[in-house]
mmCIF file of C-alpha atoms and ligand atoms in Angstrom:
data_model
loop_
_atom_site.group_PDB
_atom_site.id
_atom_site.type_symbol
_atom_site.label_atom_id
_atom_site.label_comp_id
_atom_site.label_asym_id
_atom_site.label_seq_id
_atom_site.Cartn_x
_atom_site.Cartn_y
_atom_site.Cartn_z
ATOM 1 C CA MET A 1 0.000 0.000 0.000
ATOM 2 C CA GLU A 2 1.296 3.455 -0.809
ATOM 3 C CA THR A 3 1.218 6.020 1.964
ATOM 4 C CA ALA A 4 0.545 9.635 1.018
ATOM 5 C CA ILE A 5 1.133 12.687 3.218
ATOM 6 C CA GLY A 6 -1.102 15.702 2.642
ATOM 7 C CA GLN A 7 -3.622 18.203 3.924
ATOM 8 C CA ASP A 8 -6.715 17.007 2.104
ATOM 9 C CA LEU A 9 -9.486 16.876 4.701
ATOM 10 C CA ASP A 10 -12.106 15.520 2.327
ATOM 11 C CA HIS A 11 -9.822 12.698 1.286
ATOM 12 C CA ALA A 12 -9.126 11.870 4.955
ATOM 13 C CA ALA A 13 -12.852 11.954 5.755
ATOM 14 C CA LYS A 14 -13.637 9.701 2.800
ATOM 15 C CA LEU A 15 -11.043 7.104 3.793
ATOM 16 C CA LEU A 16 -12.236 7.045 7.417
ATOM 17 C CA THR A 17 -15.854 6.735 6.299
ATOM 18 C CA LYS A 18 -14.878 3.749 4.146
ATOM 19 C CA GLY A 19 -13.372 2.083 7.226
ATOM 20 C CA GLN A 20 -9.737 2.798 6.353
ATOM 21 C CA LEU A 21 -7.062 4.270 8.612
ATOM 22 C CA VAL A 22 -5.665 7.809 8.540
ATOM 23 C CA SER A 23 -2.972 9.267 10.763
ATOM 24 C CA ILE A 24 -4.286 12.490 12.276
ATOM 25 C CA PRO A 25 -2.453 15.414 13.874
ATOM 26 C CA THR A 26 -3.370 16.503 17.387
ATOM 27 C CA GLU A 27 -1.811 18.991 19.786
ATOM 28 C CA THR A 28 -0.291 16.111 21.813
ATOM 29 C CA VAL A 29 1.000 13.462 19.388
ATOM 30 C CA TYR A 30 -0.102 12.093 16.001
ATOM 31 C CA GLY A 31 -2.864 9.510 16.207
ATOM 32 C CA LEU A 32 -3.606 6.431 14.119
ATOM 33 C CA GLY A 33 -7.281 7.023 13.394
ATOM 34 C CA GLY A 34 -10.128 4.766 12.366
ATOM 35 C CA ASN A 35 -13.906 4.607 12.862
ATOM 36 C CA GLY A 36 -14.183 3.880 16.602
ATOM 37 C CA LEU A 37 -17.613 2.284 16.236
ATOM 38 C CA SER A 38 -16.458 -0.120 13.528
ATOM 39 C CA GLU A 39 -15.041 -3.380 14.801
ATOM 40 C CA LYS A 40 -13.237 -3.922 11.508
ATOM 41 C CA ALA A 41 -11.549 -0.523 11.481
ATOM 42 C CA VAL A 42 -10.494 -0.849 15.126
ATOM 43 C CA LEU A 43 -9.099 -4.317 14.481
ATOM 44 C CA GLN A 44 -6.913 -2.820 11.732
ATOM 45 C CA ILE A 45 -5.598 -0.219 14.195
ATOM 46 C CA PHE A 46 -4.467 -2.970 16.555
ATOM 47 C CA GLU A 47 -2.858 -4.866 13.675
ATOM 48 C CA VAL A 48 -0.999 -1.912 12.157
ATOM 49 C CA LYS A 49 0.350 -0.881 15.584
ATOM 50 C CA ASN A 50 1.021 -4.443 16.644
ATOM 51 C CA ARG A 51 -0.789 -3.492 19.829
ATOM 52 C CA PRO A 52 -2.066 -6.051 22.339
ATOM 53 C CA LYS A 53 -5.871 -6.194 22.414
ATOM 54 C CA PHE A 54 -6.007 -5.574 26.157
ATOM 55 C CA ASP A 55 -4.956 -1.924 25.674
ATOM 56 C CA PRO A 56 -8.098 0.187 25.019
ATOM 57 C CA LEU A 57 -8.363 3.140 22.618
ATOM 58 C CA ILE A 58 -9.444 6.779 22.985
ATOM 59 C CA LEU A 59 -12.418 8.030 20.934
ATOM 60 C CA HIS A 60 -11.950 11.517 19.478
ATOM 61 C CA VAL A 61 -14.835 13.914 18.811
ATOM 62 C CA ASP A 62 -15.063 17.614 17.979
ATOM 63 C CA ARG A 63 -17.501 18.441 20.800
ATOM 64 C CA LEU A 64 -18.739 16.863 24.014
ATOM 65 C CA ALA A 65 -22.355 16.686 22.831
ATOM 66 C CA LYS A 66 -21.279 14.132 20.215
ATOM 67 C CA ALA A 67 -20.056 11.799 22.952
ATOM 68 C CA GLU A 68 -23.620 11.494 24.252
ATOM 69 C CA ALA A 69 -24.272 9.079 21.385
ATOM 70 C CA PHE A 70 -21.911 6.488 22.868
ATOM 71 C CA VAL A 71 -21.378 7.451 26.523
ATOM 72 C CA SER A 72 -24.105 6.644 29.049
ATOM 73 C CA GLU A 73 -23.350 9.425 31.497
ATOM 74 C CA ILE A 74 -21.321 12.628 31.588
ATOM 75 C CA PRO A 75 -20.816 13.641 35.244
ATOM 76 C CA ASP A 76 -20.933 17.349 36.157
ATOM 77 C CA VAL A 77 -17.227 17.331 37.054
ATOM 78 C CA VAL A 78 -16.416 16.228 33.531
ATOM 79 C CA ARG A 79 -18.688 18.898 32.035
ATOM 80 C CA LYS A 80 -16.883 21.451 34.167
ATOM 81 C CA LEU A 81 -13.440 20.213 33.108
ATOM 82 C CA ALA A 82 -14.502 20.129 29.474
ATOM 83 C CA ALA A 83 -15.824 23.688 29.671
ATOM 84 C CA ASN A 84 -12.368 24.783 30.839
ATOM 85 C CA PHE A 85 -9.944 22.463 29.075
ATOM 86 C CA SER A 86 -11.556 20.885 25.995
ATOM 87 C CA PRO A 87 -10.544 21.053 23.217
ATOM 88 C CA GLY A 88 -7.246 20.252 24.899
ATOM 89 C CA PRO A 89 -4.867 17.580 26.186
ATOM 90 C CA ILE A 90 -7.288 15.844 28.576
ATOM 91 C CA THR A 91 -9.142 12.540 28.122
ATOM 92 C CA TYR A 92 -12.221 11.481 30.098
ATOM 93 C CA VAL A 93 -12.900 7.832 30.944
ATOM 94 C CA LEU A 94 -16.689 7.452 31.100
ATOM 95 C CA PRO A 95 -19.269 4.653 31.222
ATOM 96 C CA LYS A 96 -19.982 3.473 27.684
ATOM 97 C CA LYS A 97 -23.097 2.618 25.735
ATOM 98 C CA SER A 98 -23.320 -0.794 24.105
ATOM 99 C CA ARG A 99 -22.818 0.581 20.607
ATOM 100 C CA VAL A 100 -19.097 1.012 21.357
ATOM 101 C CA PRO A 101 -17.602 -2.315 20.282
ATOM 102 C CA ASP A 102 -15.799 -4.315 22.971
ATOM 103 C CA ILE A 103 -12.607 -4.327 20.939
ATOM 104 C CA THR A 104 -12.392 -0.511 21.202
ATOM 105 C CA THR A 105 -12.465 -0.618 25.007
ATOM 106 C CA SER A 106 -10.753 -3.982 25.502
ATOM 107 C CA GLY A 107 -13.972 -5.300 26.974
ATOM 108 C CA GLN A 108 -14.218 -2.652 29.681
ATOM 109 C CA SER A 109 -17.505 -0.980 30.582
ATOM 110 C CA THR A 110 -15.908 2.440 30.181
ATOM 111 C CA VAL A 111 -14.692 4.351 27.138
ATOM 112 C CA ALA A 112 -12.082 7.110 26.881
ATOM 113 C CA VAL A 113 -13.152 10.346 25.143
ATOM 114 C CA ARG A 114 -11.086 13.306 24.024
ATOM 115 C CA ILE A 115 -11.554 16.542 22.090
ATOM 116 C CA PRO A 116 -8.151 17.279 20.541
ATOM 117 C CA ASP A 117 -7.092 20.901 20.181
ATOM 118 C CA HIS A 118 -5.942 20.947 16.587
ATOM 119 C CA PRO A 119 -7.779 22.998 13.948
ATOM 120 C CA THR A 120 -7.298 20.471 11.116
ATOM 121 C CA THR A 121 -8.474 17.526 13.156
ATOM 122 C CA LEU A 122 -11.385 19.438 14.691
ATOM 123 C CA ASP A 123 -12.535 20.245 11.130
ATOM 124 C CA LEU A 124 -12.120 16.620 10.126
ATOM 125 C CA LEU A 125 -14.046 15.317 13.146
ATOM 126 C CA GLY A 126 -16.794 17.836 12.404
ATOM 127 C CA LYS A 127 -17.325 16.205 9.005
ATOM 128 C CA LEU A 128 -17.821 12.727 10.492
ATOM 129 C CA ASP A 129 -20.865 11.188 12.136
ATOM 130 C CA PHE A 130 -18.754 8.711 14.120
ATOM 131 C CA PRO A 131 -15.944 9.156 16.688
ATOM 132 C CA VAL A 132 -12.376 8.468 15.590
ATOM 133 C CA ALA A 133 -10.486 5.902 17.662
ATOM 134 C CA ALA A 134 -6.844 6.957 17.700
ATOM 135 C CA PRO A 135 -3.951 5.604 19.696
ATOM 136 C CA SER A 136 -0.606 7.280 19.192
ATOM 137 C CA ALA A 137 0.608 6.464 15.675
ATOM 138 C CA ASN A 138 3.711 4.498 16.676
ATOM 139 C CA PRO A 139 4.352 0.770 16.639
ATOM 140 C CA PHE A 140 3.449 -0.566 20.115
ATOM 141 C CA GLY A 141 6.203 0.118 22.645
ATOM 142 C CA TYR A 142 8.016 2.768 20.629
ATOM 143 C CA ILE A 143 8.188 6.575 20.991
ATOM 144 C CA SER A 144 5.039 8.521 20.016
ATOM 145 C CA PRO A 145 5.296 10.584 16.808
ATOM 146 C CA THR A 146 5.113 14.378 16.959
ATOM 147 C CA THR A 147 5.486 15.114 13.216
ATOM 148 C CA ALA A 148 3.973 13.635 10.039
ATOM 149 C CA GLN A 149 7.497 12.548 9.069
ATOM 150 C CA HIS A 150 7.806 10.490 12.293
ATOM 151 C CA VAL A 151 4.597 8.675 11.360
ATOM 152 C CA TRP A 152 5.819 8.089 7.823
ATOM 153 C CA ASP A 153 9.137 6.721 9.065
ATOM 154 C CA GLN A 154 7.338 3.990 10.978
ATOM 155 C CA LEU A 155 4.005 3.335 9.277
ATOM 156 C CA GLN A 156 4.721 3.919 5.571
ATOM 157 C CA SER A 157 3.086 1.277 3.380
ATOM 158 C CA LYS A 158 0.796 0.242 6.264
ATOM 159 C CA ILE A 159 -1.801 3.053 5.997
ATOM 160 C CA PRO A 160 -3.103 5.009 2.994
ATOM 161 C CA TYR A 161 -2.905 8.566 4.339
ATOM 162 C CA ILE A 162 -1.176 10.838 6.852
ATOM 163 C CA LEU A 163 -2.905 14.153 7.424
ATOM 164 C CA ASP A 164 -0.107 16.669 7.981
ATOM 165 C CA GLY A 165 -0.907 19.272 10.629
ATOM 166 C CA GLY A 166 2.653 20.348 11.416
ATOM 167 C CA PRO A 167 4.614 19.551 14.567
ATOM 168 C CA CYS A 168 2.556 18.829 17.709
ATOM 169 C CA GLN A 169 2.531 21.815 20.056
ATOM 170 C CA VAL A 170 2.139 19.962 23.381
ATOM 171 C CA GLY A 171 4.307 16.946 22.568
ATOM 172 C CA VAL A 172 3.252 14.459 25.270
ATOM 173 C CA GLU A 173 0.020 12.473 25.281
ATOM 174 C CA SER A 174 -3.133 13.715 26.981
ATOM 175 C CA THR A 175 -3.771 13.530 30.712
ATOM 176 C CA ILE A 176 -6.336 10.757 31.306
ATOM 177 C CA VAL A 177 -8.876 11.200 34.106
ATOM 178 C CA THR A 178 -11.795 9.278 35.532
ATOM 179 C CA ILE A 179 -14.219 9.676 38.411
ATOM 180 C CA SER A 180 -13.575 7.100 41.137
ATOM 181 C CA ALA A 181 -16.400 5.246 42.881
ATOM 182 C CA GLY A 182 -16.236 7.752 45.737
ATOM 183 C CA GLY A 183 -16.676 10.646 43.314
ATOM 184 C CA THR A 184 -13.066 11.879 43.384
ATOM 185 C CA LEU A 185 -11.296 12.902 40.219
ATOM 186 C CA LYS A 186 -8.534 10.405 39.535
ATOM 187 C CA ILE A 187 -5.635 10.859 37.114
ATOM 188 C CA LEU A 188 -4.895 7.595 35.302
ATOM 189 C CA ARG A 189 -2.092 8.947 33.124
ATOM 190 C CA LEU A 190 -0.038 12.106 33.579
ATOM 191 C CA GLY A 191 0.064 14.104 30.383
ATOM 192 C CA GLY A 192 -0.184 17.369 28.521
ATOM 193 C CA LEU A 193 -2.539 19.073 30.987
ATOM 194 C CA SER A 194 -0.809 19.645 34.335
ATOM 195 C CA ILE A 195 -2.287 18.651 37.686
ATOM 196 C CA GLU A 196 -1.903 22.272 38.773
ATOM 197 C CA ALA A 197 -4.098 23.433 35.880
ATOM 198 C CA ILE A 198 -6.754 20.809 36.654
ATOM 199 C CA GLN A 199 -6.738 21.847 40.322
ATOM 200 C CA THR A 200 -7.700 25.411 39.443
ATOM 201 C CA VAL A 201 -11.084 23.907 38.480
ATOM 202 C CA VAL A 202 -11.282 20.735 40.597
ATOM 203 C CA PRO A 203 -9.051 21.093 43.681
ATOM 204 C CA ASP A 204 -9.421 17.516 44.928
ATOM 205 C CA VAL A 205 -7.347 15.308 42.627
ATOM 206 C CA GLU A 206 -5.904 11.847 43.196
ATOM 207 C CA VAL A 207 -3.058 10.414 41.109
ATOM 208 C CA GLU A 208 -3.028 6.717 40.346
ATOM 209 C CA LYS A 209 0.421 5.140 40.594
ATOM 210 C CA SER A 210 1.566 3.941 37.189
ATOM 211 C CA THR A 211 3.860 1.154 38.270
ATOM 212 C CA GLN A 212 1.937 -2.082 37.919
ATOM 213 C CA ASP A 213 3.377 -4.677 35.553
ATOM 214 C CA GLN A 214 -0.062 -6.029 34.709
ATOM 215 C CA PRO A 215 -2.446 -3.102 35.111
ATOM 216 C CA ASP A 216 -6.114 -3.455 34.296
ATOM 217 C CA ALA A 217 -5.827 -0.567 31.825
ATOM 218 C CA PRO A 218 -2.465 -1.333 30.364
ATOM 219 C CA GLY A 219 -1.595 2.023 28.804
ATOM 220 C CA ARG A 220 -0.044 2.228 32.227
ATOM 221 C CA LEU A 221 2.391 -0.575 31.591
ATOM 222 C CA LYS A 222 5.700 0.211 33.259
ATOM 223 C CA SER A 223 7.689 0.071 30.049
ATOM 224 C CA HIS A 224 6.135 1.863 27.151
ATOM 225 C CA TYR A 225 7.555 4.879 25.361
ATOM 226 C CA ALA A 226 10.926 3.427 24.673
ATOM 227 C CA PRO A 227 13.789 4.040 22.274
ATOM 228 C CA GLY A 228 15.807 1.109 20.904
ATOM 229 C CA ILE A 229 18.897 1.714 23.034
ATOM 230 C CA ARG A 230 19.195 1.810 26.809
ATOM 231 C CA LEU A 231 17.965 4.976 28.512
ATOM 232 C CA VAL A 232 18.765 5.877 32.113
ATOM 233 C CA ILE A 233 17.729 8.789 34.306
ATOM 234 C CA ASP A 234 20.862 9.773 36.139
ATOM 235 C CA ASN A 235 23.837 12.085 36.409
ATOM 236 C CA PRO A 236 25.826 11.775 33.131
ATOM 237 C CA GLN A 237 29.123 11.998 35.044
ATOM 238 C CA ASN A 238 28.417 8.477 36.382
ATOM 239 C CA TYR A 239 28.741 7.054 32.855
ATOM 240 C CA LEU A 240 31.976 8.663 31.768
ATOM 241 C CA GLU A 241 33.995 5.757 33.118
ATOM 242 C CA SER A 242 32.160 2.960 31.355
ATOM 243 C CA TYR A 243 31.472 4.832 28.079
ATOM 244 C CA GLN A 244 33.400 7.129 25.768
ATOM 245 C CA PRO A 245 31.931 10.664 25.759
ATOM 246 C CA ASN A 246 30.909 10.258 22.102
ATOM 247 C CA GLU A 247 28.946 7.070 22.930
ATOM 248 C CA ILE A 248 26.590 8.918 25.278
ATOM 249 C CA GLY A 249 23.474 10.840 24.176
ATOM 250 C CA ILE A 250 22.127 13.404 26.634
ATOM 251 C CA ILE A 251 18.628 14.745 27.304
ATOM 252 C CA SER A 252 18.697 17.723 29.659
ATOM 253 C CA PHE A 253 16.320 20.461 30.727
ATOM 254 C CA ASN A 254 18.088 23.781 30.174
ATOM 255 C CA LYS A 255 21.861 23.320 30.246
ATOM 256 C CA LEU A 256 24.553 21.456 28.325
ATOM 257 C CA VAL A 257 26.510 18.828 30.213
ATOM 258 C CA GLU A 258 30.269 19.331 30.387
ATOM 259 C CA GLY A 259 32.619 16.740 28.929
ATOM 260 C CA ILE A 260 30.216 15.423 26.288
ATOM 261 C CA PRO A 261 30.135 16.640 22.661
ATOM 262 C CA GLU A 262 27.377 19.194 22.014
ATOM 263 C CA ALA A 263 26.149 17.232 18.995
ATOM 264 C CA ASN A 264 25.181 14.368 21.353
ATOM 265 C CA GLN A 265 23.070 16.605 23.534
ATOM 266 C CA ARG A 266 19.451 17.717 23.395
ATOM 267 C CA VAL A 267 18.676 20.626 25.696
ATOM 268 C CA LEU A 268 14.867 20.606 25.738
ATOM 269 C CA SER A 269 14.353 24.208 26.829
ATOM 270 C CA PRO A 270 17.276 26.629 27.187
ATOM 271 C CA ASN A 271 14.813 29.060 28.861
ATOM 272 C CA GLY A 272 13.800 26.500 31.470
ATOM 273 C CA ASP A 273 10.180 26.278 30.313
ATOM 274 C CA LEU A 274 8.647 22.863 31.077
ATOM 275 C CA LYS A 275 5.963 23.243 28.390
ATOM 276 C CA GLU A 276 8.607 23.853 25.770
ATOM 277 C CA ALA A 277 10.644 20.931 27.119
ATOM 278 C CA ALA A 278 7.636 18.583 26.821
ATOM 279 C CA ALA A 279 7.082 19.679 23.222
ATOM 280 C CA HIS A 280 10.651 18.650 22.333
ATOM 281 C CA LEU A 281 10.965 15.427 24.380
ATOM 282 C CA PHE A 282 9.939 12.715 21.913
ATOM 283 C CA LYS A 283 11.792 14.311 18.983
ATOM 284 C CA ALA A 284 14.957 14.354 21.094
ATOM 285 C CA MET A 285 14.523 10.692 22.086
ATOM 286 C CA ARG A 286 14.085 9.743 18.445
ATOM 287 C CA GLU A 287 17.096 11.734 17.265
ATOM 288 C CA LEU A 288 19.351 10.147 19.864
ATOM 289 C CA ASP A 289 18.116 6.698 18.895
ATOM 290 C CA GLN A 290 19.505 6.606 15.345
ATOM 291 C CA GLY A 291 22.300 4.160 16.146
ATOM 292 C CA LEU A 292 25.046 6.694 16.893
ATOM 293 C CA TYR A 293 25.140 6.212 20.666
ATOM 294 C CA LYS A 294 25.233 3.306 23.099
ATOM 295 C CA ILE A 295 23.243 4.896 25.901
ATOM 296 C CA ILE A 296 20.945 7.868 26.474
ATOM 297 C CA VAL A 297 21.340 9.581 29.839
ATOM 298 C CA ALA A 298 18.432 11.834 30.765
ATOM 299 C CA GLU A 299 18.272 14.354 33.550
ATOM 300 C CA ARG A 300 15.366 14.151 36.015
ATOM 301 C CA PHE A 301 13.040 17.122 35.448
ATOM 302 C CA PRO A 302 11.465 19.306 38.145
ATOM 303 C CA ASP A 303 8.492 17.459 39.616
ATOM 304 C CA GLU A 304 5.911 20.129 38.787
ATOM 305 C CA GLY A 305 3.731 21.176 35.849
ATOM 306 C CA LEU A 306 4.581 19.238 32.702
ATOM 307 C CA GLY A 307 7.826 18.112 34.361
ATOM 308 C CA ARG A 308 5.784 15.306 35.947
ATOM 309 C CA ALA A 309 4.637 14.003 32.555
ATOM 310 C CA ILE A 310 8.198 14.286 31.197
ATOM 311 C CA ASN A 311 9.559 12.265 34.148
ATOM 312 C CA ASP A 312 6.779 9.702 33.675
ATOM 313 C CA ARG A 313 7.700 9.167 30.000
ATOM 314 C CA LEU A 314 11.411 9.003 30.813
ATOM 315 C CA GLU A 315 10.748 6.454 33.562
ATOM 316 C CA LYS A 316 8.735 4.304 31.180
ATOM 317 C CA ALA A 317 11.505 4.494 28.598
ATOM 318 C CA ALA A 318 14.065 3.591 31.263
ATOM 319 C CA ALA A 319 12.010 0.567 32.367
ATOM 320 C CA LYS A 320 12.350 -1.090 28.968
ATOM 321 C CA LYS A 321 14.448 -4.237 29.094
ATOM 322 C CA PRO A 322 17.140 -4.088 26.413
HETATM 323 O O1 TXA B 401 -2.894 12.457 23.518
HETATM 324 C C1 TXA B 401 -3.399 11.344 23.388
HETATM 325 O O2 TXA B 401 -4.130 10.852 24.245
HETATM 326 C C2 TXA B 401 -3.084 10.574 22.087
HETATM 327 C C3 TXA B 401 -3.702 11.341 20.913
HETATM 328 C C4 TXA B 401 -3.568 10.604 19.610
HETATM 329 O O3 TXA B 401 -5.023 11.663 21.200
HETATM 330 N N1 TXA B 401 -3.596 9.236 22.166
HETATM 331 C C5 TXA B 401 -3.027 8.279 22.938
HETATM 332 O O4 TXA B 401 -3.584 7.033 22.792
HETATM 333 O O5 TXA B 401 -2.099 8.499 23.687
HETATM 334 P P1 TXA B 401 -2.890 5.693 23.302
HETATM 335 O O6 TXA B 401 -3.725 4.606 22.753
HETATM 336 O O7 TXA B 401 -1.470 5.694 22.905
HETATM 337 O O8 TXA B 401 -3.075 5.729 24.837
HETATM 338 C C6 TXA B 401 -4.393 5.667 25.333
HETATM 339 C C7 TXA B 401 -4.457 5.060 26.681
HETATM 340 C C8 TXA B 401 -4.470 3.554 26.736
HETATM 341 O O9 TXA B 401 -3.211 3.003 26.723
HETATM 342 C C9 TXA B 401 -5.201 3.271 28.030
HETATM 343 O O10 TXA B 401 -4.321 3.238 29.120
HETATM 344 C C10 TXA B 401 -6.058 4.478 28.213
HETATM 345 O O11 TXA B 401 -5.730 5.385 27.199
HETATM 346 N N2 TXA B 401 -7.449 4.107 28.116
HETATM 347 C C11 TXA B 401 -8.210 4.004 27.016
HETATM 348 N N3 TXA B 401 -9.444 3.600 27.319
HETATM 349 C C12 TXA B 401 -9.475 3.442 28.644
HETATM 350 C C13 TXA B 401 -10.463 3.036 29.567
HETATM 351 N N4 TXA B 401 -11.693 2.705 29.180
HETATM 352 N N5 TXA B 401 -10.128 2.986 30.874
HETATM 353 C C14 TXA B 401 -8.880 3.316 31.303
HETATM 354 N N6 TXA B 401 -7.892 3.718 30.470
HETATM 355 C C15 TXA B 401 -8.193 3.774 29.160
HETATM 356 MG MG1 MG B 402 0.582 5.394 22.914
#
C-alpha cells in the first residue's frame, strides 16, 4: 500500500468513512485514526500498531455533545473540566453505551473520550458522524510521533494517508482522568494538561500510581515509550567511566553537560520552560536513537507542571528491558 502525506481533509474523511485508517495530527502526538464504532476498522488499528488487544483506545470527537451518542453518562465534574480544558490535552474515561464495540475498550464498561485541540483535526471530526479511535501512531512500545514525518518513518506502506498538521505543540500524550467510585477525580495517566491546571477547576485530585506490571488498563504498563537503546535517568558523570563521551546521548532540561560533545546533547528548553521541554521530548529521544550512541542519559526534570509528565515518560523508557 502506498502512503501519502497531505492536507486534504475531504480525502481523509472519505477514507475514514470507508473504514480505512488515517494518521491524524493533534496537539499532543499524532494519532492512528479509524472509525471507533467499527469493529473492523479498530481491528486494523491494533494490527498496524502491533498493539495487544487488552490496551483500550481513545475516541476523538469535535464536541462533548457528540459523545452522548456512545457514553451513558457525563458527570458534572467532567462537564466542568470540558468547559475549561476541551478542546485540549485531557481525556475522560466514562461509562460506555453498548454501541461502542468491545474491541475498542478492551472489553471494559468504560470508554475514553477526548476533544483534541488541533484545527485540522477538529474540522475533520466535524465532518464525520462517528468518533475516531486513535492511539498514538507508533508501533506498540516505541516513541510517540510528533510530526507527520515520524509517522511516515514507521508506518509507511501500512496506511493510505497521513494528514499533515505540522509539529505537535504539546508533545506528550493527553492527561487521562476518571471519576472514582467515591466521586473523586482520579488521574490515570499524567500528560499534557498539568495537575496544577486541573486543580484550578477541581481542587481535589488523586493520582493513580503507574507502576503495575499487569495493570487493568495497560496504557499504564511500566515500560512503554521506549527508544531502541538503553535509557537511564541519572547524572551523566556516572557514565563517563564505562562509556566514551561520544557514545553517550544526553537529554537535559536547560543546560549542556560538560565533557560530552554538544552534537550528542538535546537541551529541551534553554529558557527552562517545562511546556517547551515537553514539546521537544519525543523528537529528542528519536534523534538520539539513530544508532550513533550506546546509551541515552536523561536528567530528572522538576516534579511540577509538565515536568511530571516528562519524568513519567522518561521512567517508562528507562524501564524497557534491552
Ligand atoms: O494524547 C493522546 O491521548 C493521544 C492522541 C492521539 O489523542 N492518544 C493516545 O492514545 O495516547 P494511546 O492509545 O497511545 O493511549 C491511550 C491510553 C491507553 O493506553 C489506556 O491506558 C487508556 O488510554 N485508556 C483508554 N481507554 C481506557 C479506559 N476505558 N479505561 C482506562 N484507560 C483507558
Ligand atoms: Mg501510545
